[in-house]
JSON list of C-alpha atoms in Angstrom, two decimals:
[
{"chain": "A", "resi": 1, "resn": "UNK", "atom": "CA", "xyz": [0.00, 0.00, 0.00]},
{"chain": "A", "resi": 2, "resn": "UNK", "atom": "CA", "xyz": [1.13, 3.54, -0.62]},
{"chain": "A", "resi": 3, "resn": "UNK", "atom": "CA", "xyz": [0.98, 6.45, 1.82]},
{"chain": "A", "resi": 4, "resn": "UNK", "atom": "CA", "xyz": [1.95, 10.10, 2.08]},
{"chain": "A", "resi": 5, "resn": "UNK", "atom": "CA", "xyz": [3.22, 11.95, 5.13]},
{"chain": "A", "resi": 6, "resn": "UNK", "atom": "CA", "xyz": [3.21, 15.71, 5.24]},
{"chain": "A", "resi": 7, "resn": "UNK", "atom": "CA", "xyz": [5.47, 16.54, 8.11]},
{"chain": "A", "resi": 8, "resn": "UNK", "atom": "CA", "xyz": [4.04, 19.94, 9.02]},
{"chain": "A", "resi": 9, "resn": "UNK", "atom": "CA", "xyz": [0.36, 20.59, 9.53]},
{"chain": "A", "resi": 10, "resn": "UNK", "atom": "CA", "xyz": [0.87, 24.36, 9.63]},
{"chain": "A", "resi": 11, "resn": "UNK", "atom": "CA", "xyz": [3.64, 26.60, 8.31]},
{"chain": "A", "resi": 12, "resn": "UNK", "atom": "CA", "xyz": [3.50, 30.34, 9.10]},
{"chain": "A", "resi": 13, "resn": "UNK", "atom": "CA", "xyz": [5.90, 32.58, 7.21]},
{"chain": "A", "resi": 14, "resn": "UNK", "atom": "CA", "xyz": [6.35, 36.26, 6.49]},
{"chain": "A", "resi": 15, "resn": "UNK", "atom": "CA", "xyz": [5.78, 37.71, 3.05]},
{"chain": "A", "resi": 16, "resn": "UNK", "atom": "CA", "xyz": [8.81, 37.51, 0.72]},
{"chain": "A", "resi": 17, "resn": "UNK", "atom": "CA", "xyz": [10.44, 34.81, 2.85]},
{"chain": "A", "resi": 18, "resn": "UNK", "atom": "CA", "xyz": [11.33, 31.42, 1.35]},
{"chain": "A", "resi": 19, "resn": "UNK", "atom": "CA", "xyz": [9.26, 28.39, 2.27]},
{"chain": "A", "resi": 20, "resn": "UNK", "atom": "CA", "xyz": [9.59, 24.61, 2.09]},
{"chain": "A", "resi": 21, "resn": "UNK", "atom": "CA", "xyz": [6.68, 22.24, 2.62]},
{"chain": "A", "resi": 22, "resn": "UNK", "atom": "CA", "xyz": [7.82, 18.71, 3.32]},
{"chain": "A", "resi": 23, "resn": "UNK", "atom": "CA", "xyz": [6.39, 15.52, 1.89]},
{"chain": "A", "resi": 24, "resn": "UNK", "atom": "CA", "xyz": [7.52, 11.92, 2.26]},
{"chain": "A", "resi": 25, "resn": "UNK", "atom": "CA", "xyz": [5.90, 8.95, 0.62]},
{"chain": "A", "resi": 26, "resn": "UNK", "atom": "CA", "xyz": [6.03, 5.20, 0.81]},
{"chain": "A", "resi": 27, "resn": "UNK", "atom": "CA", "xyz": [5.34, 2.81, -2.02]},
{"chain": "A", "resi": 28, "resn": "UNK", "atom": "CA", "xyz": [6.65, -0.53, -3.20]},
{"chain": "A", "resi": 29, "resn": "UNK", "atom": "CA", "xyz": [6.38, 0.45, -6.86]},
{"chain": "A", "resi": 30, "resn": "UNK", "atom": "CA", "xyz": [7.31, 3.36, -9.08]},
{"chain": "A", "resi": 31, "resn": "UNK", "atom": "CA", "xyz": [5.12, 6.35, -8.48]},
{"chain": "A", "resi": 32, "resn": "UNK", "atom": "CA", "xyz": [3.96, 9.64, -9.83]},
{"chain": "A", "resi": 33, "resn": "UNK", "atom": "CA", "xyz": [4.01, 12.56, -7.41]},
{"chain": "A", "resi": 34, "resn": "UNK", "atom": "CA", "xyz": [1.86, 15.67, -7.25]},
{"chain": "A", "resi": 35, "resn": "UNK", "atom": "CA", "xyz": [1.36, 18.83, -5.27]},
{"chain": "A", "resi": 36, "resn": "UNK", "atom": "CA", "xyz": [-2.11, 20.39, -5.19]},
{"chain": "A", "resi": 37, "resn": "UNK", "atom": "CA", "xyz": [-3.26, 23.69, -3.67]},
{"chain": "A", "resi": 38, "resn": "UNK", "atom": "CA", "xyz": [-6.69, 24.31, -2.19]},
{"chain": "A", "resi": 39, "resn": "UNK", "atom": "CA", "xyz": [-8.02, 27.79, -1.53]},
{"chain": "A", "resi": 40, "resn": "UNK", "atom": "CA", "xyz": [-10.99, 28.22, 0.86]},
{"chain": "A", "resi": 41, "resn": "UNK", "atom": "CA", "xyz": [-14.23, 26.73, -0.47]},
{"chain": "A", "resi": 42, "resn": "UNK", "atom": "CA", "xyz": [-12.53, 25.62, -3.66]},
{"chain": "A", "resi": 43, "resn": "UNK", "atom": "CA", "xyz": [-11.53, 22.35, -5.23]},
{"chain": "A", "resi": 44, "resn": "UNK", "atom": "CA", "xyz": [-7.95, 21.24, -5.66]},
{"chain": "A", "resi": 45, "resn": "UNK", "atom": "CA", "xyz": [-5.70, 22.81, -8.27]},
{"chain": "A", "resi": 46, "resn": "UNK", "atom": "CA", "xyz": [-2.57, 21.11, -9.55]},
{"chain": "A", "resi": 47, "resn": "UNK", "atom": "CA", "xyz": [0.63, 23.01, -8.75]},
{"chain": "A", "resi": 48, "resn": "UNK", "atom": "CA", "xyz": [3.13, 20.60, -10.26]},
{"chain": "A", "resi": 49, "resn": "UNK", "atom": "CA", "xyz": [3.81, 16.94, -10.94]},
{"chain": "A", "resi": 50, "resn": "UNK", "atom": "CA", "xyz": [6.65, 14.47, -11.25]},
{"chain": "A", "resi": 51, "resn": "UNK", "atom": "CA", "xyz": [6.09, 11.69, -13.79]},
{"chain": "A", "resi": 52, "resn": "UNK", "atom": "CA", "xyz": [9.64, 10.88, -14.92]},
{"chain": "A", "resi": 53, "resn": "UNK", "atom": "CA", "xyz": [12.86, 12.53, -16.06]},
{"chain": "A", "resi": 54, "resn": "UNK", "atom": "CA", "xyz": [14.37, 15.54, -14.30]},
{"chain": "A", "resi": 55, "resn": "UNK", "atom": "CA", "xyz": [13.98, 15.34, -10.57]},
{"chain": "A", "resi": 56, "resn": "UNK", "atom": "CA", "xyz": [13.48, 19.09, -10.26]},
{"chain": "A", "resi": 57, "resn": "UNK", "atom": "CA", "xyz": [10.07, 20.09, -11.46]},
{"chain": "A", "resi": 58, "resn": "UNK", "atom": "CA", "xyz": [8.69, 23.56, -11.80]},
{"chain": "A", "resi": 59, "resn": "UNK", "atom": "CA", "xyz": [5.06, 24.46, -11.43]},
{"chain": "A", "resi": 60, "resn": "UNK", "atom": "CA", "xyz": [2.70, 27.38, -11.44]},
{"chain": "A", "resi": 61, "resn": "UNK", "atom": "CA", "xyz": [2.99, 30.48, -9.26]},
{"chain": "A", "resi": 62, "resn": "UNK", "atom": "CA", "xyz": [6.77, 30.12, -8.85]},
{"chain": "A", "resi": 63, "resn": "UNK", "atom": "CA", "xyz": [6.67, 26.82, -6.97]},
{"chain": "A", "resi": 64, "resn": "UNK", "atom": "CA", "xyz": [9.11, 23.98, -7.57]},
{"chain": "A", "resi": 65, "resn": "UNK", "atom": "CA", "xyz": [9.68, 20.55, -6.05]},
{"chain": "A", "resi": 66, "resn": "UNK", "atom": "CA", "xyz": [12.48, 18.03, -6.05]},
{"chain": "A", "resi": 67, "resn": "UNK", "atom": "CA", "xyz": [11.96, 14.30, -6.25]},
{"chain": "A", "resi": 68, "resn": "UNK", "atom": "CA", "xyz": [14.45, 12.38, -4.13]},
{"chain": "A", "resi": 69, "resn": "UNK", "atom": "CA", "xyz": [14.03, 8.66, -4.64]},
{"chain": "A", "resi": 70, "resn": "UNK", "atom": "CA", "xyz": [16.58, 7.59, -2.02]},
{"chain": "A", "resi": 71, "resn": "UNK", "atom": "CA", "xyz": [14.87, 9.65, 0.65]},
{"chain": "A", "resi": 72, "resn": "UNK", "atom": "CA", "xyz": [11.38, 9.04, -0.76]},
{"chain": "A", "resi": 73, "resn": "UNK", "atom": "CA", "xyz": [10.69, 12.74, -0.56]},
{"chain": "A", "resi": 74, "resn": "UNK", "atom": "CA", "xyz": [9.04, 15.36, -2.74]},
{"chain": "A", "resi": 75, "resn": "UNK", "atom": "CA", "xyz": [9.42, 18.68, -0.93]},
{"chain": "A", "resi": 76, "resn": "UNK", "atom": "CA", "xyz": [7.77, 21.82, -2.29]},
{"chain": "A", "resi": 77, "resn": "UNK", "atom": "CA", "xyz": [9.66, 25.11, -2.30]},
{"chain": "A", "resi": 78, "resn": "UNK", "atom": "CA", "xyz": [9.18, 28.75, -3.20]},
{"chain": "A", "resi": 79, "resn": "UNK", "atom": "CA", "xyz": [11.95, 31.32, -2.86]},
{"chain": "A", "resi": 80, "resn": "UNK", "atom": "CA", "xyz": [9.68, 34.24, -2.02]},
{"chain": "A", "resi": 81, "resn": "UNK", "atom": "CA", "xyz": [6.05, 33.89, -0.94]},
{"chain": "A", "resi": 82, "resn": "UNK", "atom": "CA", "xyz": [3.16, 36.30, -1.31]},
{"chain": "A", "resi": 83, "resn": "UNK", "atom": "CA", "xyz": [0.08, 36.88, 0.79]},
{"chain": "A", "resi": 84, "resn": "UNK", "atom": "CA", "xyz": [-1.92, 35.24, -1.99]},
{"chain": "A", "resi": 85, "resn": "UNK", "atom": "CA", "xyz": [-0.06, 31.95, -1.44]},
{"chain": "A", "resi": 86, "resn": "UNK", "atom": "CA", "xyz": [-1.99, 31.44, 1.80]},
{"chain": "A", "resi": 87, "resn": "UNK", "atom": "CA", "xyz": [-3.80, 28.15, 1.26]},
{"chain": "A", "resi": 88, "resn": "UNK", "atom": "CA", "xyz": [-3.79, 24.44, 2.06]},
{"chain": "A", "resi": 89, "resn": "UNK", "atom": "CA", "xyz": [-1.23, 22.38, 0.17]},
{"chain": "A", "resi": 90, "resn": "UNK", "atom": "CA", "xyz": [-1.58, 18.66, -0.45]},
{"chain": "A", "resi": 91, "resn": "UNK", "atom": "CA", "xyz": [1.04, 16.18, -1.57]},
{"chain": "A", "resi": 92, "resn": "UNK", "atom": "CA", "xyz": [-0.25, 13.13, -3.43]},
{"chain": "A", "resi": 93, "resn": "UNK", "atom": "CA", "xyz": [1.19, 9.90, -4.80]},
{"chain": "A", "resi": 94, "resn": "UNK", "atom": "CA", "xyz": [-0.12, 7.69, -7.56]},
{"chain": "A", "resi": 95, "resn": "UNK", "atom": "CA", "xyz": [1.08, 4.20, -8.29]},
{"chain": "A", "resi": 96, "resn": "UNK", "atom": "CA", "xyz": [0.27, 0.54, -8.28]},
{"chain": "A", "resi": 97, "resn": "UNK", "atom": "CA", "xyz": [-1.91, -1.44, -10.61]},
{"chain": "A", "resi": 98, "resn": "UNK", "atom": "CA", "xyz": [-4.75, 1.08, -10.77]},
{"chain": "A", "resi": 99, "resn": "UNK", "atom": "CA", "xyz": [-2.72, 4.23, -10.07]},
{"chain": "A", "resi": 100, "resn": "UNK", "atom": "CA", "xyz": [-4.83, 5.14, -7.09]},
{"chain": "A", "resi": 101, "resn": "UNK", "atom": "CA", "xyz": [-4.24, 8.78, -6.07]},
{"chain": "A", "resi": 102, "resn": "UNK", "atom": "CA", "xyz": [-3.48, 9.00, -2.34]},
{"chain": "A", "resi": 103, "resn": "UNK", "atom": "CA", "xyz": [-3.25, 12.31, -0.52]},
{"chain": "A", "resi": 104, "resn": "UNK", "atom": "CA", "xyz": [-1.45, 13.50, 2.57]},
{"chain": "A", "resi": 105, "resn": "UNK", "atom": "CA", "xyz": [-3.26, 15.33, 5.35]},
{"chain": "A", "resi": 106, "resn": "UNK", "atom": "CA", "xyz": [-2.24, 18.73, 4.05]},
{"chain": "A", "resi": 107, "resn": "UNK", "atom": "CA", "xyz": [-0.12, 21.68, 5.18]},
{"chain": "A", "resi": 108, "resn": "UNK", "atom": "CA", "xyz": [-1.72, 25.02, 5.87]},
{"chain": "A", "resi": 109, "resn": "UNK", "atom": "CA", "xyz": [0.60, 27.75, 4.63]},
{"chain": "A", "resi": 110, "resn": "UNK", "atom": "CA", "xyz": [-0.13, 31.13, 6.17]},
{"chain": "A", "resi": 111, "resn": "UNK", "atom": "CA", "xyz": [1.73, 34.11, 4.77]},
{"chain": "A", "resi": 112, "resn": "UNK", "atom": "CA", "xyz": [1.78, 37.09, 7.10]},
{"chain": "A", "resi": 113, "resn": "UNK", "atom": "CA", "xyz": [2.56, 40.69, 6.13]},
{"chain": "B", "resi": 1, "resn": "UNK", "atom": "CA", "xyz": [-12.29, 23.75, -21.95]},
{"chain": "B", "resi": 2, "resn": "UNK", "atom": "CA", "xyz": [-15.03, 23.13, -19.40]},
{"chain": "B", "resi": 3, "resn": "UNK", "atom": "CA", "xyz": [-13.88, 21.78, -16.06]},
{"chain": "B", "resi": 4, "resn": "UNK", "atom": "CA", "xyz": [-15.34, 19.13, -13.79]},
{"chain": "B", "resi": 5, "resn": "UNK", "atom": "CA", "xyz": [-18.88, 20.13, -12.88]},
{"chain": "B", "resi": 6, "resn": "UNK", "atom": "CA", "xyz": [-20.47, 19.18, -9.57]},
{"chain": "B", "resi": 7, "resn": "UNK", "atom": "CA", "xyz": [-23.86, 19.88, -8.09]},
{"chain": "B", "resi": 8, "resn": "UNK", "atom": "CA", "xyz": [-25.15, 20.93, -5.71]},
{"chain": "B", "resi": 9, "resn": "UNK", "atom": "CA", "xyz": [-22.45, 23.12, -4.12]},
{"chain": "B", "resi": 10, "resn": "UNK", "atom": "CA", "xyz": [-24.03, 22.92, -0.68]},
{"chain": "B", "resi": 11, "resn": "UNK", "atom": "CA", "xyz": [-26.49, 20.56, 0.97]},
{"chain": "B", "resi": 12, "resn": "UNK", "atom": "CA", "xyz": [-27.89, 20.40, 4.48]},
{"chain": "B", "resi": 13, "resn": "UNK", "atom": "CA", "xyz": [-29.87, 17.33, 5.52]},
{"chain": "B", "resi": 14, "resn": "UNK", "atom": "CA", "xyz": [-30.99, 15.65, 8.70]},
{"chain": "B", "resi": 15, "resn": "UNK", "atom": "CA", "xyz": [-29.44, 12.39, 9.81]},
{"chain": "B", "resi": 16, "resn": "UNK", "atom": "CA", "xyz": [-31.07, 9.28, 8.37]},
{"chain": "B", "resi": 17, "resn": "UNK", "atom": "CA", "xyz": [-32.13, 11.19, 5.25]},
{"chain": "B", "resi": 18, "resn": "UNK", "atom": "CA", "xyz": [-30.73, 10.37, 1.83]},
{"chain": "B", "resi": 19, "resn": "UNK", "atom": "CA", "xyz": [-28.75, 12.61, -0.49]},
{"chain": "B", "resi": 20, "resn": "UNK", "atom": "CA", "xyz": [-27.27, 12.42, -3.98]},
{"chain": "B", "resi": 21, "resn": "UNK", "atom": "CA", "xyz": [-24.41, 14.27, -5.62]},
{"chain": "B", "resi": 22, "resn": "UNK", "atom": "CA", "xyz": [-23.80, 14.61, -9.32]},
{"chain": "B", "resi": 23, "resn": "UNK", "atom": "CA", "xyz": [-20.56, 14.95, -11.25]},
{"chain": "B", "resi": 24, "resn": "UNK", "atom": "CA", "xyz": [-19.87, 15.60, -14.92]},
{"chain": "B", "resi": 25, "resn": "UNK", "atom": "CA", "xyz": [-16.19, 15.03, -15.77]},
{"chain": "B", "resi": 26, "resn": "UNK", "atom": "CA", "xyz": [-14.12, 16.75, -18.42]},
{"chain": "B", "resi": 27, "resn": "UNK", "atom": "CA", "xyz": [-15.04, 15.49, -21.87]},
{"chain": "B", "resi": 28, "resn": "UNK", "atom": "CA", "xyz": [-12.95, 12.51, -22.91]},
{"chain": "B", "resi": 29, "resn": "UNK", "atom": "CA", "xyz": [-11.75, 11.64, -19.43]},
{"chain": "B", "resi": 30, "resn": "UNK", "atom": "CA", "xyz": [-12.06, 7.92, -18.83]},
{"chain": "B", "resi": 31, "resn": "UNK", "atom": "CA", "xyz": [-11.18, 7.90, -15.14]},
{"chain": "B", "resi": 32, "resn": "UNK", "atom": "CA", "xyz": [-13.49, 9.41, -12.53]},
{"chain": "B", "resi": 33, "resn": "UNK", "atom": "CA", "xyz": [-12.86, 9.66, -8.80]},
{"chain": "B", "resi": 34, "resn": "UNK", "atom": "CA", "xyz": [-15.02, 10.50, -5.79]},
{"chain": "B", "resi": 35, "resn": "UNK", "atom": "CA", "xyz": [-13.22, 11.76, -2.71]},
{"chain": "B", "resi": 36, "resn": "UNK", "atom": "CA", "xyz": [-14.44, 12.59, 0.78]},
{"chain": "B", "resi": 37, "resn": "UNK", "atom": "CA", "xyz": [-12.66, 15.46, 2.53]},
{"chain": "B", "resi": 38, "resn": "UNK", "atom": "CA", "xyz": [-13.46, 15.89, 6.20]},
{"chain": "B", "resi": 39, "resn": "UNK", "atom": "CA", "xyz": [-12.59, 19.27, 7.67]},
{"chain": "B", "resi": 40, "resn": "UNK", "atom": "CA", "xyz": [-8.88, 19.51, 8.44]},
{"chain": "B", "resi": 41, "resn": "UNK", "atom": "CA", "xyz": [-7.98, 16.32, 6.59]},
{"chain": "B", "resi": 42, "resn": "UNK", "atom": "CA", "xyz": [-6.74, 15.33, 3.18]},
{"chain": "B", "resi": 43, "resn": "UNK", "atom": "CA", "xyz": [-9.10, 13.90, 0.56]},
{"chain": "B", "resi": 44, "resn": "UNK", "atom": "CA", "xyz": [-9.87, 10.21, 0.97]},
{"chain": "B", "resi": 45, "resn": "UNK", "atom": "CA", "xyz": [-10.66, 8.16, -2.13]},
{"chain": "B", "resi": 46, "resn": "UNK", "atom": "CA", "xyz": [-14.13, 6.62, -1.98]},
{"chain": "B", "resi": 47, "resn": "UNK", "atom": "CA", "xyz": [-14.38, 5.13, -5.44]},
{"chain": "B", "resi": 48, "resn": "UNK", "atom": "CA", "xyz": [-12.52, 5.17, -8.75]},
{"chain": "B", "resi": 49, "resn": "UNK", "atom": "CA", "xyz": [-14.13, 4.38, -12.10]},
{"chain": "B", "resi": 50, "resn": "UNK", "atom": "CA", "xyz": [-12.43, 3.53, -15.36]},
{"chain": "B", "resi": 51, "resn": "UNK", "atom": "CA", "xyz": [-15.11, 4.23, -17.97]},
{"chain": "B", "resi": 52, "resn": "UNK", "atom": "CA", "xyz": [-18.18, 2.61, -16.39]},
{"chain": "B", "resi": 53, "resn": "UNK", "atom": "CA", "xyz": [-16.29, -0.03, -14.40]},
{"chain": "B", "resi": 54, "resn": "UNK", "atom": "CA", "xyz": [-15.22, 0.21, -10.77]},
{"chain": "B", "resi": 55, "resn": "UNK", "atom": "CA", "xyz": [-11.44, 0.08, -10.30]},
{"chain": "B", "resi": 56, "resn": "UNK", "atom": "CA", "xyz": [-11.27, 0.70, -6.55]},
{"chain": "B", "resi": 57, "resn": "UNK", "atom": "CA", "xyz": [-14.01, 1.03, -3.96]},
{"chain": "B", "resi": 58, "resn": "UNK", "atom": "CA", "xyz": [-12.13, -0.38, -1.00]},
{"chain": "B", "resi": 59, "resn": "UNK", "atom": "CA", "xyz": [-12.84, 2.65, 1.20]},
{"chain": "B", "resi": 60, "resn": "UNK", "atom": "CA", "xyz": [-16.48, 3.12, 0.22]},
{"chain": "B", "resi": 61, "resn": "UNK", "atom": "CA", "xyz": [-18.85, 2.37, 3.15]},
{"chain": "B", "resi": 62, "resn": "UNK", "atom": "CA", "xyz": [-21.04, 0.13, 1.06]},
{"chain": "B", "resi": 63, "resn": "UNK", "atom": "CA", "xyz": [-23.75, -0.23, 3.67]},
{"chain": "B", "resi": 64, "resn": "UNK", "atom": "CA", "xyz": [-24.77, 3.38, 3.09]},
{"chain": "B", "resi": 65, "resn": "UNK", "atom": "CA", "xyz": [-22.82, 4.77, 0.12]},
{"chain": "B", "resi": 66, "resn": "UNK", "atom": "CA", "xyz": [-23.34, 3.88, -3.52]},
{"chain": "B", "resi": 67, "resn": "UNK", "atom": "CA", "xyz": [-22.03, 5.29, -6.78]},
{"chain": "B", "resi": 68, "resn": "UNK", "atom": "CA", "xyz": [-22.67, 4.68, -10.42]},
{"chain": "B", "resi": 69, "resn": "UNK", "atom": "CA", "xyz": [-21.36, 5.77, -13.78]},
{"chain": "B", "resi": 70, "resn": "UNK", "atom": "CA", "xyz": [-23.73, 3.99, -16.09]},
{"chain": "B", "resi": 71, "resn": "UNK", "atom": "CA", "xyz": [-22.73, 5.39, -19.47]},
{"chain": "B", "resi": 72, "resn": "UNK", "atom": "CA", "xyz": [-19.10, 6.03, -18.62]},
{"chain": "B", "resi": 73, "resn": "UNK", "atom": "CA", "xyz": [-19.59, 9.77, -18.51]},
{"chain": "B", "resi": 74, "resn": "UNK", "atom": "CA", "xyz": [-21.34, 11.48, -15.59]},
{"chain": "B", "resi": 75, "resn": "UNK", "atom": "CA", "xyz": [-21.62, 9.92, -12.17]},
{"chain": "B", "resi": 76, "resn": "UNK", "atom": "CA", "xyz": [-23.84, 10.00, -9.09]},
{"chain": "B", "resi": 77, "resn": "UNK", "atom": "CA", "xyz": [-22.80, 9.37, -5.49]},
{"chain": "B", "resi": 78, "resn": "UNK", "atom": "CA", "xyz": [-25.57, 8.57, -3.02]},
{"chain": "B", "resi": 79, "resn": "UNK", "atom": "CA", "xyz": [-25.69, 8.32, 0.77]},
{"chain": "B", "resi": 80, "resn": "UNK", "atom": "CA", "xyz": [-28.61, 6.52, 2.37]},
{"chain": "B", "resi": 81, "resn": "UNK", "atom": "CA", "xyz": [-29.12, 6.91, 5.29]},
{"chain": "B", "resi": 82, "resn": "UNK", "atom": "CA", "xyz": [-26.79, 9.77, 6.22]},
{"chain": "B", "resi": 83, "resn": "UNK", "atom": "CA", "xyz": [-24.96, 9.94, 9.53]},
{"chain": "B", "resi": 84, "resn": "UNK", "atom": "CA", "xyz": [-23.51, 12.95, 11.33]},
{"chain": "B", "resi": 85, "resn": "UNK", "atom": "CA", "xyz": [-19.98, 11.78, 10.50]},
{"chain": "B", "resi": 86, "resn": "UNK", "atom": "CA", "xyz": [-20.76, 12.03, 6.78]},
{"chain": "B", "resi": 87, "resn": "UNK", "atom": "CA", "xyz": [-20.50, 15.81, 7.04]},
{"chain": "B", "resi": 88, "resn": "UNK", "atom": "CA", "xyz": [-17.69, 16.64, 4.64]},
{"chain": "B", "resi": 89, "resn": "UNK", "atom": "CA", "xyz": [-16.85, 18.03, 1.23]},
{"chain": "B", "resi": 90, "resn": "UNK", "atom": "CA", "xyz": [-17.34, 15.51, -1.56]},
{"chain": "B", "resi": 91, "resn": "UNK", "atom": "CA", "xyz": [-14.93, 16.08, -4.42]},
{"chain": "B", "resi": 92, "resn": "UNK", "atom": "CA", "xyz": [-15.20, 14.67, -7.88]},
{"chain": "B", "resi": 93, "resn": "UNK", "atom": "CA", "xyz": [-12.15, 14.47, -10.13]},
{"chain": "B", "resi": 94, "resn": "UNK", "atom": "CA", "xyz": [-11.38, 13.11, -13.55]},
{"chain": "B", "resi": 95, "resn": "UNK", "atom": "CA", "xyz": [-8.35, 12.23, -15.66]},
{"chain": "B", "resi": 96, "resn": "UNK", "atom": "CA", "xyz": [-7.70, 10.93, -19.17]},
{"chain": "B", "resi": 97, "resn": "UNK", "atom": "CA", "xyz": [-6.52, 7.64, -17.78]},
{"chain": "B", "resi": 98, "resn": "UNK", "atom": "CA", "xyz": [-4.27, 6.13, -15.19]},
{"chain": "B", "resi": 99, "resn": "UNK", "atom": "CA", "xyz": [-0.78, 6.11, -16.59]},
{"chain": "B", "resi": 100, "resn": "UNK", "atom": "CA", "xyz": [1.84, 8.74, -17.33]},
{"chain": "B", "resi": 101, "resn": "UNK", "atom": "CA", "xyz": [0.63, 12.11, -18.41]},
{"chain": "B", "resi": 102, "resn": "UNK", "atom": "CA", "xyz": [-2.88, 10.76, -18.51]},
{"chain": "B", "resi": 103, "resn": "UNK", "atom": "CA", "xyz": [-2.80, 10.48, -14.72]},
{"chain": "B", "resi": 104, "resn": "UNK", "atom": "CA", "xyz": [-3.24, 14.18, -13.94]},
{"chain": "B", "resi": 105, "resn": "UNK", "atom": "CA", "xyz": [-6.52, 14.57, -12.05]},
{"chain": "B", "resi": 106, "resn": "UNK", "atom": "CA", "xyz": [-8.68, 17.67, -12.41]},
{"chain": "B", "resi": 107, "resn": "UNK", "atom": "CA", "xyz": [-11.03, 18.48, -9.53]},
{"chain": "B", "resi": 108, "resn": "UNK", "atom": "CA", "xyz": [-14.45, 20.02, -9.32]},
{"chain": "B", "resi": 109, "resn": "UNK", "atom": "CA", "xyz": [-15.31, 22.60, -6.67]},
{"chain": "B", "resi": 110, "resn": "UNK", "atom": "CA", "xyz": [-16.93, 20.02, -4.45]},
{"chain": "B", "resi": 111, "resn": "UNK", "atom": "CA", "xyz": [-20.23, 19.61, -2.63]},
{"chain": "B", "resi": 112, "resn": "UNK", "atom": "CA", "xyz": [-20.24, 20.60, 1.03]},
{"chain": "B", "resi": 113, "resn": "UNK", "atom": "CA", "xyz": [-22.59, 18.28, 2.94]},
{"chain": "B", "resi": 114, "resn": "UNK", "atom": "CA", "xyz": [-23.76, 19.13, 6.43]},
{"chain": "B", "resi": 115, "resn": "UNK", "atom": "CA", "xyz": [-25.71, 16.46, 8.32]},
{"chain": "B", "resi": 116, "resn": "UNK", "atom": "CA", "xyz": [-27.62, 17.78, 11.34]}
]
């Protein structure tokens, strides 16, 4: 079975500071990895994804993530955050015979002025 | 391109009543997912369809929840009878398929269910 652990439930930062949201996964097979963002009362929007190839992937809104197979991690980073980045962020893994998409519990990023 | 459509957006019912949610995926998407998101938690997969067949329903409480996708396009999720702990946001998502680039899931805005 696959699982996702998001190590921080809440991350408060000041505007223009860098941020890293941590994600570790477990799976016995090759996986695809995703980061989604959820704004209040909205569905989930894809930020970025790792399917294969370069381990550094860039997404929308200046976010990037690095796939580290040896550490089974897929941490999300942004060098300078804005107030508008305040949202819930979910890491997800997809793999196995039916490529079931499994989510972590989420990290609430709060950007303060 | 139209996104994943869900209705209703909000629903309030009393416990033991029944409720149904509807989802219309993006045109051409073969895979459809229903997720339950309880406040403060990540989405939990309830059921995954590939066309009109069920791929995974291992976490669907089958004594009260049912879902169908009869023509391989839109889908309905039903709860009967509802319990207080069913209060959650129900998210529908779709993707072209399961593998590679086809695996990217697009989400609807969700239906917020409150059971009182």
